[in-house]
XYZ file of C-alpha atoms in Angstrom:
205
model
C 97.410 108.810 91.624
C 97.941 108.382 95.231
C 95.852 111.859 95.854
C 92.457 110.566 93.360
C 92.786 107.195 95.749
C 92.545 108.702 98.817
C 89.710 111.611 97.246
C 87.711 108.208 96.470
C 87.786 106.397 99.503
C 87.309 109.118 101.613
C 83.952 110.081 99.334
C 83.023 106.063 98.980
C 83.350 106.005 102.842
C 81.145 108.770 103.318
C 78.675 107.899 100.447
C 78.098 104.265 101.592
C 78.281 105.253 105.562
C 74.889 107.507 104.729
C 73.540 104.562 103.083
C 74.359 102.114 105.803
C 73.053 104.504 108.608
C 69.892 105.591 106.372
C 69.177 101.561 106.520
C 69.472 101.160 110.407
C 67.199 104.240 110.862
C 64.661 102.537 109.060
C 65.200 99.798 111.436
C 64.738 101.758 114.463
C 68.486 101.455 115.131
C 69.960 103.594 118.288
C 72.954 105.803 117.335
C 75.341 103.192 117.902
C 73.696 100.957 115.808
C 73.733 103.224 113.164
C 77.016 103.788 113.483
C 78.465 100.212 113.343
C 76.001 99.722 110.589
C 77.122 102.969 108.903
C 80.986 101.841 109.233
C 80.110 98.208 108.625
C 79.473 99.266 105.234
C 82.251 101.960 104.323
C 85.072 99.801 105.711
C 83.766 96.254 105.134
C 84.602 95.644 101.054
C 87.962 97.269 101.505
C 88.855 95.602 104.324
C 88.112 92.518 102.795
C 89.868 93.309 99.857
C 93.136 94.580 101.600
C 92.986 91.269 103.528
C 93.115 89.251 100.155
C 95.738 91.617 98.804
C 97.644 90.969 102.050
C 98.023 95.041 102.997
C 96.867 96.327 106.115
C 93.247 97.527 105.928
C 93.265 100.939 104.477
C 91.400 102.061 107.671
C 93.753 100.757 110.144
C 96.571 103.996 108.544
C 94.246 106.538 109.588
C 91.160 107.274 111.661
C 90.287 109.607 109.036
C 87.715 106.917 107.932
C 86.314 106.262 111.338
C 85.653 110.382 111.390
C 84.295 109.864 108.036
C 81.422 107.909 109.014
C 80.975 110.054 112.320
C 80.726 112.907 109.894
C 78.251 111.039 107.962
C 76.102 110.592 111.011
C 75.852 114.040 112.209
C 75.281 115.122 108.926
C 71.973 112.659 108.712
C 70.874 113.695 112.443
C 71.127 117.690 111.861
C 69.262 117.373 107.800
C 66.950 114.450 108.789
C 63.852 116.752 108.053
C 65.010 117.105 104.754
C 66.670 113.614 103.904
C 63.192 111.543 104.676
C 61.636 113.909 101.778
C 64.263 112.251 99.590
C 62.422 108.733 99.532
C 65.119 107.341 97.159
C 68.585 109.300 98.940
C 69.523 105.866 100.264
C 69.834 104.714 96.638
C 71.408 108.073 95.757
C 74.175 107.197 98.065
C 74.731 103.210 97.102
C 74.647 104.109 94.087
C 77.923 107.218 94.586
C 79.590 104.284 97.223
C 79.156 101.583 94.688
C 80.781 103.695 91.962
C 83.502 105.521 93.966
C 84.696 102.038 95.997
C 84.732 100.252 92.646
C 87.030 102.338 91.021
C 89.293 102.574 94.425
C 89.731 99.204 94.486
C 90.359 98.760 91.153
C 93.544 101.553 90.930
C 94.699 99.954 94.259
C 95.015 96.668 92.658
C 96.472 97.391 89.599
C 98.852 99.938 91.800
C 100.368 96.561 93.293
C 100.936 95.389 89.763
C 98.560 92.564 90.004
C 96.530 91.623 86.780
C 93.387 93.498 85.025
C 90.949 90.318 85.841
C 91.650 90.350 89.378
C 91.494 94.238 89.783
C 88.075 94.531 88.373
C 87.108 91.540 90.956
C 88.699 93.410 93.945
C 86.760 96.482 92.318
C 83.756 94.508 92.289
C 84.529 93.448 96.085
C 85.231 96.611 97.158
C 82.100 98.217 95.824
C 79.557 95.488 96.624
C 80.907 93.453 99.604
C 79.542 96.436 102.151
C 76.370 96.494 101.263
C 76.194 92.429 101.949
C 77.734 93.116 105.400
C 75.161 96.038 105.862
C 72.269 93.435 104.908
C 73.345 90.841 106.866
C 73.379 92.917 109.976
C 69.651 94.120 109.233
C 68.364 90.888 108.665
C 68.173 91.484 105.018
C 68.502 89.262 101.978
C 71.760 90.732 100.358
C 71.138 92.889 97.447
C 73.480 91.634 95.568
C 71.696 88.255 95.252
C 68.881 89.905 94.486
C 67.647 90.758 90.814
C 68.713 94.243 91.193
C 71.330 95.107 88.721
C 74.297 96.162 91.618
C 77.344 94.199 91.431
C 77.162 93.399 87.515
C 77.499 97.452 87.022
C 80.236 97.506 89.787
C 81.452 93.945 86.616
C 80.919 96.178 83.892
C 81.971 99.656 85.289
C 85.743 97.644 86.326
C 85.680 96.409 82.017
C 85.313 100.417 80.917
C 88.038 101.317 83.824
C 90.434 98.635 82.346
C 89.674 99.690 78.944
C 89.894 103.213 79.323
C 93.217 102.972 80.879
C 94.688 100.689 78.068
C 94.060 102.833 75.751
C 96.245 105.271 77.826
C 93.835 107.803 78.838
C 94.668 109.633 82.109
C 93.625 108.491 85.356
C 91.498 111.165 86.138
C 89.733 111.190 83.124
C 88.804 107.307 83.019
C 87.870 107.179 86.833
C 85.251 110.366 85.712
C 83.886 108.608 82.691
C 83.436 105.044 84.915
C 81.851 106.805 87.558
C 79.019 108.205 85.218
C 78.977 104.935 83.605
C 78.189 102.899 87.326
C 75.692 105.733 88.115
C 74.104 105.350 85.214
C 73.695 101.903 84.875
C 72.166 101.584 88.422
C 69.961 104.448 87.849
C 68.818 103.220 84.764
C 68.380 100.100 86.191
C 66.412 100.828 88.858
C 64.116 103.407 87.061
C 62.986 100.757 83.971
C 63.464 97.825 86.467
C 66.026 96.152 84.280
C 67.367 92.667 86.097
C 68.932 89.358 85.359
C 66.589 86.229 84.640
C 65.945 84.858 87.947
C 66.933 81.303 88.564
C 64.558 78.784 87.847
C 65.107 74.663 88.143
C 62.467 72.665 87.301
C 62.753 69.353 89.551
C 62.045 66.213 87.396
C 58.605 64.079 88.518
């Protein structure tokens, strides 16, 4: 269990450090802006989350993350050419660091014997909370509070986990089938442009 945790936060980091950096390039970002943007995002939901869950920050054991998102840079600079014919990559990516981190942070909570309700919010925290930090450095209004279905598959992917794993079926196996089942859902979502109601409030005359 302790080997599919690290496999998943070292592919989250890299997944959502492409996103971030694919962002701040479309900013006009330097390197090192891309950079902080890129790690802003892979480390920023788990670090919030091991704060909560009063651990040290899982990328405080190891500068393998740090690398991570170094790697994730390089890789971007030397295939630019062919990442800006992927108009949609950046979404390819949220979408893999969304999945991945939810499902990290999820085992990792439930691994400290805390309940299912509050692993599947630390899931949702750990998958979604990045990309806020991300926005908020570009100036952007937060996905998540946008009508894009994001955090509620991150919500719904954390139910299937939970359920999956009552039922006894292995680890492996459940963290497969809830990674399709995030993917899928954003993709889906995003493809037939299926949101939440907006908010409306009338004000009285």
């Amino acid at each position: 269990m302790d080997y599919l945790l690290e496999i998943l936060e070292f592919l989250g980091t890299f997944a959502f450090a492409i996103s971030g950096i694919r962002h701040a390039a479309a900013k006009k970002f330097d390197w090192f802006g891309g950079f902080i943007c890129g790690i802003a995002v892979a480390i920023g939901g788990g670090t919030l989350r091991d704060l909560l869950l009063g651990v040290t920050p899982f990328w405080m054991t190891r500068p393998i993350y740090i690398l991570c998102t170094i790697l994730a840079q390089a890789f971007l600079i030397i295939f630019q050419k062919y990442i800006k014919r992927l108009d949609n990559a950046w979404l390819f990516f949220d979408t893999l660091g969304l999945a991945l981190f939810t499902i990290a942070g999820m085992q990792k909570t439930l691994d400290m014997g805390h309940p299912f309700w509050l692993a599947i919010i630390m899931g949702t925290m750990t998958g979604a909370a990045g990309g806020v930090i991300r926005d908020v450095l570009l100036n952007n209004v937060p996905v998540i509070f946008q009508k894009e279905i994001y955090a509620i598959a991150s919500i719904l992917g954390g139910c299937l986990y939970w359920l999956l794993l009552s039922l006894h079926i292995d680890a492996a196996y459940s963290a497969t089938a809830t990674f399709f089942f995030i993917v899928i859902i954003r993709f889906l979502a995003v493809r037939y442009h299926i949101s939440l109601p907006q908010l409306h409030l009338h004000e009285e005359e």
